[in-house]
Coordinates of N, CA and C and ligand atoms in Angstrom, one line a residue:
M1035 N 124.4 139.6 59.7 CA 125.2 138.5 60.1 C 125.3 137.5 58.9
N1036 N 126.5 137.1 58.5 CA 126.6 136.1 57.5 C 126.5 134.7 58.0
N1037 N 125.7 133.8 57.4 CA 125.7 132.4 57.7 C 125.9 132.1 59.2
P1038 N 124.9 132.4 60.0 CA 125.1 132.1 61.4 C 125.3 130.6 61.7
L1039 N 126.1 130.4 62.7 CA 126.4 129.0 63.1 C 125.5 128.5 64.2
V1040 N 124.7 127.4 63.9 CA 123.7 126.9 64.8 C 124.2 125.6 65.4
L1041 N 124.2 125.5 66.7 CA 124.5 124.2 67.3 C 123.2 123.5 67.6
V1042 N 123.0 122.3 67.0 CA 121.8 121.5 67.2 C 122.0 120.4 68.2
V1043 N 121.4 120.5 69.3 CA 121.5 119.5 70.4 C 120.3 118.7 70.5
E1044 N 120.4 117.4 70.0 CA 119.2 116.6 69.9 C 119.6 115.1 69.8
D1045 N 119.1 114.3 70.7 CA 119.5 112.9 70.7 C 118.6 112.0 69.7
D1046 N 117.5 112.6 69.3 CA 116.6 111.8 68.5 C 117.0 112.1 67.0
A1047 N 117.5 111.0 66.4 CA 118.1 111.2 65.0 C 117.2 111.7 64.0
P1048 N 115.9 111.3 63.9 CA 115.0 111.8 62.8 C 114.8 113.3 63.0
V1049 N 114.6 113.8 64.3 CA 114.4 115.2 64.5 C 115.7 116.0 64.2
R1050 N 116.8 115.4 64.6 CA 118.1 116.1 64.4 C 118.3 116.2 62.8
N1051 N 118.0 115.2 62.1 CA 118.2 115.2 60.7 C 117.2 116.2 60.0
L1052 N 116.0 116.3 60.5 CA 115.1 117.3 60.0 C 115.6 118.7 60.2
M1053 N 116.2 119.0 61.4 CA 116.7 120.3 61.6 C 117.9 120.6 60.8
I1054 N 118.8 119.6 60.6 CA 120.0 119.8 59.8 C 119.7 120.1 58.4
T1055 N 118.7 119.3 57.9 CA 118.3 119.5 56.5 C 117.7 120.9 56.3
T1056 N 116.9 121.3 57.2 CA 116.3 122.6 57.1 C 117.4 123.7 57.2
L1057 N 118.4 123.6 58.1 CA 119.4 124.6 58.2 C 120.3 124.6 56.9
K1058 N 120.6 123.4 56.4 CA 121.4 123.3 55.2 C 120.7 123.9 54.0
T1059 N 119.5 123.6 53.8 CA 118.8 124.2 52.6 C 118.6 125.7 52.7
H1060 N 118.7 126.3 53.9 CA 118.6 127.7 54.1 C 119.9 128.4 54.4
D1061 N 121.0 127.7 54.0 CA 122.3 128.3 54.1 C 122.8 128.7 55.5
Y1062 N 122.3 128.0 56.5 CA 122.9 128.2 57.8 C 124.0 127.2 58.0
R1063 N 125.0 127.6 58.8 CA 126.1 126.6 59.1 C 125.6 125.9 60.4
Y1064 N 126.0 124.7 60.6 CA 125.5 124.0 61.8 C 126.6 123.0 62.3
L1065 N 126.3 122.7 63.6 CA 127.1 121.7 64.3 C 126.1 120.8 65.0
T1066 N 126.4 119.6 65.3 CA 125.4 118.8 66.0 C 126.1 118.2 67.3
A1067 N 125.2 117.9 68.3 CA 125.6 117.2 69.5 C 124.4 116.3 69.9
R1068 N 124.8 115.1 70.3 CA 123.7 114.1 70.6 C 123.4 114.0 72.1
N1069 N 124.2 114.7 72.9 CA 124.0 114.6 74.3 C 124.5 115.9 75.0
A1070 N 124.3 116.0 76.3 CA 124.7 117.2 77.0 C 126.2 117.4 77.0
A1071 N 126.9 116.3 77.2 CA 128.4 116.5 77.3 C 128.9 117.0 76.0
E1072 N 128.5 116.5 74.9 CA 128.9 117.0 73.6 C 128.5 118.4 73.4
A1073 N 127.3 118.7 73.8 CA 126.7 120.1 73.6 C 127.6 121.1 74.4
L1074 N 128.0 120.8 75.6 CA 128.7 121.7 76.4 C 130.1 121.9 75.8
M1075 N 130.7 120.8 75.3 CA 132.0 120.9 74.7 C 132.0 121.7 73.4
M1076 N 131.0 121.4 72.6 CA 130.8 122.2 71.3 C 130.6 123.6 71.5
A1077 N 129.7 123.9 72.5 CA 129.4 125.3 72.8 C 130.6 126.1 73.2
A1078 N 131.4 125.4 74.0 CA 132.6 126.1 74.5 C 133.7 126.2 73.4
S1079 N 133.8 125.2 72.5 CA 134.9 125.2 71.6 C 134.6 125.9 70.3
H1080 N 133.3 126.0 69.9 CA 133.0 126.5 68.6 C 132.2 127.9 68.6
N1081 N 131.8 128.3 69.8 CA 131.2 129.6 70.0 C 130.0 129.8 69.0
P1082 N 129.0 128.9 69.0 CA 127.9 129.0 68.0 C 127.2 130.4 68.2
D1083 N 126.4 130.8 67.2 CA 125.6 132.0 67.3 C 124.3 131.8 67.9
V1084 N 123.8 130.5 67.7 CA 122.5 130.1 68.3 C 122.6 128.7 68.7
I1085 N 121.9 128.3 69.7 CA 121.8 126.9 70.1 C 120.3 126.4 70.1
F1086 N 120.1 125.3 69.4 CA 118.8 124.6 69.5 C 119.0 123.5 70.5
L1087 N 118.2 123.5 71.5 CA 118.5 122.6 72.6 C 117.3 121.7 73.0
D1088 N 117.4 120.4 72.8 CA 116.3 119.5 73.2 C 116.4 119.4 74.7
L1089 N 115.3 119.4 75.4 CA 115.4 119.4 76.9 C 115.6 118.0 77.4
G1090 N 115.1 117.0 76.6 CA 115.2 115.6 77.1 C 116.4 114.9 76.5
L1091 N 117.5 115.1 77.2 CA 118.8 114.5 76.7 C 119.1 113.3 77.6
P1092 N 119.9 112.3 77.0 CA 120.1 111.1 77.7 C 121.0 111.2 79.0
D1093 N 122.0 112.2 79.0 CA 122.9 112.2 80.1 C 122.7 113.4 81.1
M1094 N 121.9 114.3 80.7 CA 121.7 115.5 81.7 C 120.4 116.2 81.3
D1095 N 119.7 116.7 82.3 CA 118.5 117.5 82.0 C 118.9 118.8 81.2
G1096 N 118.2 119.0 80.1 CA 118.4 120.2 79.3 C 118.5 121.5 80.1
I1097 N 117.7 121.6 81.2 CA 117.6 122.8 82.0 C 119.0 123.0 82.6
E1098 N 119.7 121.9 83.0 CA 121.0 122.0 83.6 C 122.0 122.5 82.5
V1099 N 121.8 122.1 81.3 CA 122.7 122.5 80.2 C 122.6 124.0 80.0
I1100 N 121.3 124.5 80.1 CA 121.1 125.9 79.9 C 121.9 126.7 81.1
R1101 N 121.7 126.2 82.3 CA 122.3 126.9 83.4 C 123.9 126.9 83.3
R1102 N 124.4 125.8 82.8 CA 125.9 125.8 82.7 C 126.3 126.7 81.6
I1103 N 125.6 126.7 80.4 CA 126.1 127.6 79.3 C 125.9 129.0 79.8
R1104 N 124.8 129.3 80.5 CA 124.6 130.7 81.0 C 125.7 131.2 82.0
G1105 N 126.4 130.2 82.5 CA 127.5 130.6 83.4 C 128.6 131.4 82.7
W1106 N 128.7 131.2 81.4 CA 129.8 131.9 80.7 C 129.4 132.5 79.4
S1107 N 128.1 132.3 78.9 CA 127.8 132.8 77.6 C 126.3 133.3 77.5
H1108 N 126.1 134.3 76.6 CA 124.8 134.8 76.4 C 124.2 134.3 75.1
V1109 N 124.9 133.3 74.5 CA 124.4 132.8 73.2 C 122.9 132.5 73.3
P1110 N 122.1 132.9 72.3 CA 120.7 132.6 72.3 C 120.4 131.1 72.3
I1111 N 119.6 130.7 73.2 CA 119.2 129.3 73.3 C 117.7 129.1 73.0
L1112 N 117.4 128.3 72.0 CA 116.0 128.0 71.6 C 115.8 126.6 72.1
V1113 N 114.9 126.5 73.1 CA 114.6 125.1 73.6 C 113.6 124.4 72.7
I1114 N 113.9 123.1 72.5 CA 113.0 122.3 71.7 C 112.6 121.1 72.5
S1115 N 111.3 121.0 72.8 CA 110.9 120.0 73.8 C 109.7 119.3 73.4
A1116 N 109.7 118.0 73.7 CA 108.5 117.2 73.4 C 107.4 117.5 74.5
R1117 N 107.9 118.0 75.6 CA 107.0 118.2 76.8 C 106.1 119.4 76.5
S1118 N 104.8 119.1 76.6 CA 103.9 120.2 76.3 C 103.6 120.9 77.6
D1119 N 104.1 120.5 78.7 CA 103.9 121.1 80.0 C 104.5 122.5 80.1
D1120 N 103.7 123.4 80.4 CA 104.2 124.8 80.5 C 105.2 125.0 81.5
A1121 N 105.2 124.2 82.6 CA 106.1 124.3 83.7 C 107.6 124.2 83.2
D1122 N 107.8 123.2 82.3 CA 109.1 123.0 81.7 C 109.6 124.2 80.9
K1123 N 108.7 124.7 80.1 CA 109.1 125.9 79.3 C 109.4 127.0 80.2
I1124 N 108.6 127.2 81.2 CA 108.9 128.4 82.1 C 110.2 128.2 82.8
E1125 N 110.5 127.0 83.3 CA 111.7 126.7 83.9 C 112.9 126.9 83.0
A1126 N 112.7 126.5 81.7 CA 113.8 126.7 80.7 C 114.0 128.2 80.5
L1127 N 112.9 129.0 80.3 CA 113.1 130.4 80.1 C 113.7 131.1 81.3
D1128 N 113.2 130.7 82.5 CA 113.8 131.3 83.7 C 115.2 131.0 83.9
S1129 N 115.6 129.8 83.3 CA 117.0 129.4 83.5 C 117.9 130.1 82.5
G1130 N 117.3 130.8 81.5 CA 118.1 131.6 80.6 C 117.9 131.3 79.1
A1131 N 116.9 130.4 78.8 CA 116.6 130.1 77.4 C 115.9 131.4 76.8
D1132 N 116.0 131.6 75.5 CA 115.4 132.7 74.9 C 114.0 132.5 74.3
D1133 N 113.8 131.3 73.9 CA 112.6 130.9 73.2 C 112.4 129.4 73.3
Y1134 N 111.2 129.0 72.9 CA 110.9 127.5 72.9 C 110.1 127.1 71.7
L1135 N 110.2 125.9 71.4 CA 109.4 125.3 70.3 C 108.9 123.9 70.9
T1136 N 107.7 123.6 70.7 CA 107.2 122.3 71.2 C 107.1 121.3 70.0
K1137 N 107.6 120.1 70.2 CA 107.5 119.1 69.2 C 106.1 118.5 69.2
P1138 N 105.5 118.2 68.0 CA 106.1 118.3 66.7 C 106.0 119.8 66.2
F1139 N 107.1 120.2 65.6 CA 107.0 121.6 65.1 C 107.2 121.6 63.6
S1140 N 106.8 122.6 62.9 CA 107.0 122.6 61.4 C 108.3 123.3 61.1
V1141 N 108.8 123.0 59.9 CA 110.0 123.6 59.4 C 109.9 125.1 59.4
E1142 N 108.7 125.5 58.9 CA 108.5 127.0 58.8 C 108.6 127.7 60.2
E1143 N 108.0 127.0 61.2 CA 108.1 127.5 62.6 C 109.5 127.6 63.1
L1144 N 110.3 126.6 62.8 CA 111.7 126.5 63.2 C 112.4 127.7 62.6
L1145 N 112.2 127.9 61.3 CA 112.9 129.0 60.6 C 112.5 130.3 61.1
A1146 N 111.2 130.5 61.3 CA 110.7 131.8 61.8 C 111.3 132.1 63.1
R1147 N 111.4 131.1 64.0 CA 112.0 131.4 65.4 C 113.5 131.7 65.2
L1148 N 114.1 131.0 64.3 CA 115.5 131.3 64.1 C 115.8 132.7 63.6
R1149 N 114.9 133.1 62.7 CA 115.0 134.5 62.2 C 114.9 135.5 63.3
V1150 N 113.9 135.3 64.1 CA 113.6 136.2 65.3 C 114.9 136.3 66.1
T1151 N 115.4 135.1 66.4 CA 116.6 135.0 67.3 C 117.8 135.8 66.7
I1152 N 118.0 135.6 65.4 CA 119.1 136.2 64.7 C 119.0 137.7 64.6
R1153 N 117.8 138.2 64.4 CA 117.5 139.6 64.5 C 117.9 140.2 65.8
R1154 N 117.5 139.5 66.8 CA 117.7 139.9 68.2 C 119.2 140.0 68.5
L1155 N 119.9 139.0 67.9 CA 121.3 138.9 68.1 C 122.0 140.1 67.4
A1156 N 121.5 140.4 66.2 CA 122.1 141.5 65.4 C 121.9 142.8 66.1
Q1157 N 120.7 142.9 66.8 CA 120.4 144.1 67.5 C 121.3 144.2 68.8
M1158 N 121.5 143.1 69.4 CA 122.4 143.1 70.6 C 123.8 143.5 70.2
N1159 N 124.2 143.1 69.0 CA 125.6 143.4 68.6 C 125.7 144.8 68.0
G1160 N 124.5 145.4 68.0 CA 124.5 146.8 67.5 C 124.5 147.0 66.0
E1161 N 124.3 146.0 65.2 CA 124.2 146.1 63.8 C 123.0 146.9 63.4
G1162 N 123.2 148.1 62.8 CA 122.0 148.9 62.4 C 121.3 149.4 63.6
G1163 N 121.8 149.3 64.8 CA 121.2 149.7 66.0 C 121.2 151.2 66.2
G1164 N 122.3 151.8 65.8 CA 122.5 153.2 65.9 C 122.5 153.7 67.4
D1165 N 121.8 154.8 67.7 CA 121.9 155.3 69.0 C 121.1 154.4 70.0
R1166 N 121.9 154.0 71.0 CA 121.3 153.0 71.9 C 120.3 153.6 73.0
S1167 N 120.3 155.0 73.0 CA 119.4 155.6 74.0 C 118.0 155.7 73.4
V1168 N 117.9 155.4 72.1 CA 116.6 155.5 71.5 C 116.3 154.1 70.9
Y1169 N 115.1 153.7 71.2 CA 114.6 152.4 70.7 C 113.6 152.6 69.6
T1170 N 113.7 152.0 68.5 CA 112.6 152.1 67.5 C 112.2 150.7 67.0
N1171 N 110.9 150.5 66.9 CA 110.4 149.3 66.4 C 109.1 149.6 65.7
G1172 N 109.1 149.5 64.4 CA 107.9 149.9 63.6 C 107.6 151.4 63.9
K1173 N 106.3 151.6 64.4 CA 105.9 153.0 64.7 C 106.2 153.4 66.1
L1174 N 106.8 152.4 66.8 CA 107.0 152.6 68.3 C 108.4 153.2 68.5
R1175 N 108.5 154.2 69.3 CA 109.8 154.8 69.6 C 109.9 155.1 71.1
I1176 N 111.0 154.7 71.7 CA 111.2 155.0 73.1 C 112.5 155.8 73.2
D1177 N 112.4 157.0 73.8 CA 113.6 157.8 74.1 C 113.9 157.5 75.6
Y1178 N 114.9 156.6 75.8 CA 115.2 156.2 77.2 C 115.7 157.3 78.1
S1179 N 116.5 158.2 77.5 CA 117.1 159.2 78.3 C 116.0 160.2 78.7
A1180 N 115.0 160.5 77.9 CA 114.0 161.4 78.2 C 112.8 160.7 79.0
G1181 N 112.8 159.4 78.9 CA 111.8 158.6 79.6 C 110.4 158.8 78.9
V1182 N 110.4 158.9 77.6 CA 109.2 159.1 76.9 C 109.1 158.1 75.7
A1183 N 107.8 157.7 75.5 CA 107.6 156.8 74.4 C 106.6 157.4 73.4
F1184 N 106.8 157.1 72.1 CA 106.0 157.7 71.0 C 105.4 156.6 70.2
L1185 N 104.2 156.8 69.7 CA 103.6 155.9 68.7 C 103.3 156.7 67.5
D1186 N 103.9 156.4 66.3 CA 103.7 157.2 65.1 C 103.9 158.7 65.3
G1187 N 104.9 159.0 66.1 CA 105.3 160.4 66.4 C 104.5 161.1 67.5
D1188 N 103.5 160.5 68.0 CA 102.7 161.1 69.1 C 103.2 160.5 70.4
E1189 N 103.3 161.4 71.4 CA 103.8 161.0 72.7 C 102.7 160.1 73.3
L1190 N 103.1 159.0 73.9 CA 102.1 158.1 74.6 C 102.0 158.5 76.0
K1191 N 100.7 158.6 76.5 CA 100.5 158.9 77.9 C 100.5 157.6 78.7
L1192 N 101.7 157.3 79.2 CA 101.8 156.0 79.9 C 102.0 156.3 81.4
T1193 N 101.5 155.4 82.2 CA 101.7 155.5 83.6 C 103.2 155.0 83.8
S1194 N 103.7 155.3 85.0 CA 105.1 154.9 85.2 C 105.3 153.4 85.1
M1195 N 104.2 152.7 85.6 CA 104.2 151.2 85.5 C 104.2 150.7 84.1
E1196 N 103.3 151.3 83.3 CA 103.3 150.9 81.9 C 104.6 151.2 81.1
Y1197 N 105.2 152.3 81.5 CA 106.4 152.7 80.8 C 107.6 151.7 81.2
K1198 N 107.6 151.3 82.5 CA 108.6 150.4 82.9 C 108.4 149.0 82.2
L1199 N 107.2 148.6 82.1 CA 106.9 147.4 81.4 C 107.3 147.4 79.9
L1200 N 106.9 148.5 79.3 CA 107.3 148.7 77.9 C 108.8 148.7 77.7
C1201 N 109.5 149.3 78.6 CA 111.0 149.3 78.4 C 111.6 147.9 78.6
L1202 N 111.0 147.2 79.6 CA 111.6 145.9 79.9 C 111.3 145.0 78.6
L1203 N 110.1 145.1 78.1 CA 109.9 144.3 76.9 C 110.7 144.7 75.7
A1204 N 110.9 146.0 75.5 CA 111.6 146.6 74.4 C 113.1 146.1 74.5
R1205 N 113.7 146.2 75.7 CA 115.1 145.9 75.9 C 115.3 144.4 75.6
N1206 N 114.2 143.6 75.6 CA 114.3 142.2 75.4 C 113.6 141.7 74.1
T1207 N 113.5 142.6 73.2 CA 112.8 142.3 71.9 C 113.2 141.0 71.3
G1208 N 112.2 140.2 71.0 CA 112.4 138.9 70.4 C 112.5 137.8 71.4
K1209 N 112.6 138.1 72.7 CA 112.8 137.1 73.8 C 111.5 137.0 74.6
V1210 N 111.1 135.7 74.8 CA 109.9 135.5 75.7 C 110.3 135.7 77.1
L1211 N 109.6 136.6 77.8 CA 109.8 136.9 79.2 C 108.7 136.2 80.0
T1212 N 109.0 135.5 81.0 CA 108.0 134.8 81.8 C 107.4 135.8 82.8
H1213 N 106.2 135.4 83.3 CA 105.5 136.2 84.2 C 106.4 136.5 85.4
T1214 N 107.1 135.4 85.9 CA 107.9 135.5 87.1 C 109.1 136.5 86.8
Y1215 N 109.7 136.4 85.6 CA 110.8 137.3 85.3 C 110.3 138.7 85.3
I1216 N 109.2 139.0 84.7 CA 108.7 140.4 84.6 C 108.4 140.9 85.9
T1217 N 107.6 140.2 86.7 CA 107.2 140.7 88.0 C 108.4 140.9 88.9
Q1218 N 109.4 140.0 88.8 CA 110.5 140.2 89.7 C 111.3 141.5 89.3
R1219 N 111.3 141.7 88.0 CA 112.0 142.9 87.5 C 111.3 144.2 87.9
I1220 N 110.0 144.1 87.9 CA 109.1 145.3 88.1 C 108.9 145.5 89.6
W1221 N 108.5 144.5 90.3 CA 108.2 144.6 91.7 C 109.2 144.0 92.7
G1222 N 110.2 143.3 92.1 CA 111.1 142.6 93.0 C 110.6 141.4 93.7
R1223 N 109.5 140.9 93.2 CA 108.9 139.7 93.8 C 107.9 139.1 92.8
S1224 N 107.4 137.9 93.1 CA 106.5 137.3 92.1 C 105.4 136.6 92.8
W1225 N 104.5 137.3 93.4 CA 103.4 136.7 94.1 C 102.3 136.6 93.1
D1226 N 101.3 135.7 93.4 CA 100.2 135.5 92.5 C 99.5 136.8 92.1
N1227 N 99.3 137.6 93.2 CA 98.6 138.9 92.9 C 99.4 139.8 92.0
D1228 N 100.7 139.7 92.0 CA 101.6 140.5 91.1 C 101.3 140.1 89.7
I1229 N 101.2 138.7 89.5 CA 101.0 138.2 88.1 C 99.6 138.7 87.6
A1230 N 98.6 138.7 88.6 CA 97.3 139.2 88.2 C 97.4 140.7 87.8
S1231 N 98.1 141.5 88.6 CA 98.3 142.9 88.3 C 99.0 143.1 87.0
L1232 N 100.0 142.2 86.7 CA 100.7 142.3 85.5 C 99.8 142.2 84.3
R1233 N 98.8 141.3 84.4 CA 97.9 141.2 83.3 C 97.1 142.5 83.0
V1234 N 96.7 143.1 84.1 CA 95.9 144.4 84.0 C 96.8 145.5 83.4
F1235 N 98.0 145.6 83.9 CA 98.9 146.6 83.3 C 99.2 146.4 81.9
M1236 N 99.4 145.1 81.5 CA 99.7 144.7 80.2 C 98.5 145.1 79.3
A1237 N 97.3 144.9 79.8 CA 96.1 145.2 79.0 C 96.0 146.7 78.7
T1238 N 96.3 147.5 79.7 CA 96.2 148.9 79.5 C 97.3 149.4 78.6
L1239 N 98.5 148.9 78.8 CA 99.6 149.2 77.9 C 99.3 148.9 76.5
R1240 N 98.8 147.7 76.3 CA 98.4 147.3 74.9 C 97.4 148.2 74.2
R1241 N 96.4 148.6 75.0 CA 95.4 149.5 74.5 C 96.0 150.8 73.9
K1242 N 97.1 151.2 74.6 CA 97.8 152.5 74.2 C 98.7 152.3 73.0
I1243 N 99.4 151.1 73.0 CA 100.4 151.0 71.9 C 99.8 150.2 70.7
E1244 N 98.7 149.5 70.9 CA 98.1 148.8 69.7 C 96.7 149.2 69.5
P1245 N 96.5 150.4 69.0 CA 95.1 150.9 68.9 C 94.2 150.0 68.0
G1246 N 94.9 149.3 67.1 CA 94.1 148.4 66.2 C 93.3 147.4 67.0
G1247 N 93.9 146.9 68.1 CA 93.2 146.0 69.0 C 93.2 144.5 68.6
D1248 N 92.6 144.2 67.5 CA 92.3 142.8 67.1 C 93.6 142.0 67.0
S1249 N 94.6 142.4 66.2 CA 95.8 141.6 66.0 C 97.0 142.3 66.7
P1250 N 97.4 141.7 67.8 CA 98.6 142.4 68.5 C 99.8 142.4 67.6
K1251 N 100.4 143.5 67.4 CA 101.6 143.6 66.6 C 102.8 143.6 67.3
Y1252 N 102.9 144.3 68.4 CA 104.1 144.5 69.2 C 104.3 143.4 70.3
I1253 N 103.2 143.3 71.1 CA 103.4 142.4 72.3 C 102.6 141.1 72.0
Q1254 N 103.3 140.0 72.1 CA 102.7 138.7 71.8 C 102.5 138.0 73.2
T1255 N 101.3 137.4 73.4 CA 101.0 136.7 74.6 C 101.4 135.3 74.5
H1256 N 102.0 134.7 75.4 CA 102.3 133.3 75.5 C 101.4 132.8 76.7
V1257 N 100.3 132.2 76.4 CA 99.3 131.9 77.4 C 99.9 131.0 78.4
G1258 N 99.8 131.4 79.7 CA 100.3 130.6 80.8 C 101.8 130.7 81.0
I1259 N 102.5 131.5 80.1 CA 104.0 131.6 80.2 C 104.4 133.0 80.4
G1260 N 104.1 133.9 79.5 CA 104.5 135.3 79.6 C 104.3 136.1 78.3
Y1261 N 105.2 137.0 78.0 CA 105.0 137.9 76.9 C 106.3 138.1 76.1
R1262 N 106.1 138.5 74.9 CA 107.3 138.9 74.1 C 107.1 140.1 73.2
M1263 N 108.0 141.0 73.1 CA 108.0 142.1 72.2 C 108.5 141.6 70.9
L1264 N 107.7 141.8 69.8 CA 108.1 141.3 68.5 C 108.7 142.5 67.8
K1265 N 109.7 142.1 66.9 CA 110.3 143.2 66.0 C 109.3 143.3 64.8
V1266 N 108.9 144.6 64.6 CA 107.9 144.9 63.6 C 108.7 145.6 62.5
D1267 N 108.4 145.3 61.2 CA 109.1 146.0 60.1 C 108.6 147.4 59.9
Ligands
LIG1379 CA1 115.3 113.9 73.4

């Protein structure tokens, strides 16, 4: 993708300027909005590739902005919030945001998240994706039609639950999935004991796909929030 267009929604001028400067110096195109009304208008009229969205806007809650945009668009939304409360991040993710950053954030962090998002976008659009029935990520390969996963060419002995989890994460590579989202997709509900079971299944799945153990390469944990499949080179 050439020069992705980023819509920056932020009412706080210093933070907005920091983001704009960062985008400019790294050759991204950008648009800005200072409130929710402008954001919704810009999103509809300019079709940005990515949206950076501050949750604390003067005219509308950022969560509501996410819901409205999700009514008609799948554009990746990266939430930027001063709130350190996990509940807000979870609500934003469950409302359709793709990722989040907590203020204060570093420029490097912002760029890293943007790269993850753009990669995911490129994958969604099928660039270099090739055959959609086969997923590859580093040494991990999933043959969806055969229902089999491989690591470094060796077939993984996964339980059906582990396989389901792996596929859900793989199909959403780059995106943070909340505990609630995952348990609802897997079990159709999200009770506390489902979330506890999820941790157990995730641990056994990880042992199988990350034999190294110490440094998780594929599945990233977001403590108190959920999990994300990372794209590995
Ligand atoms: Ca704000």
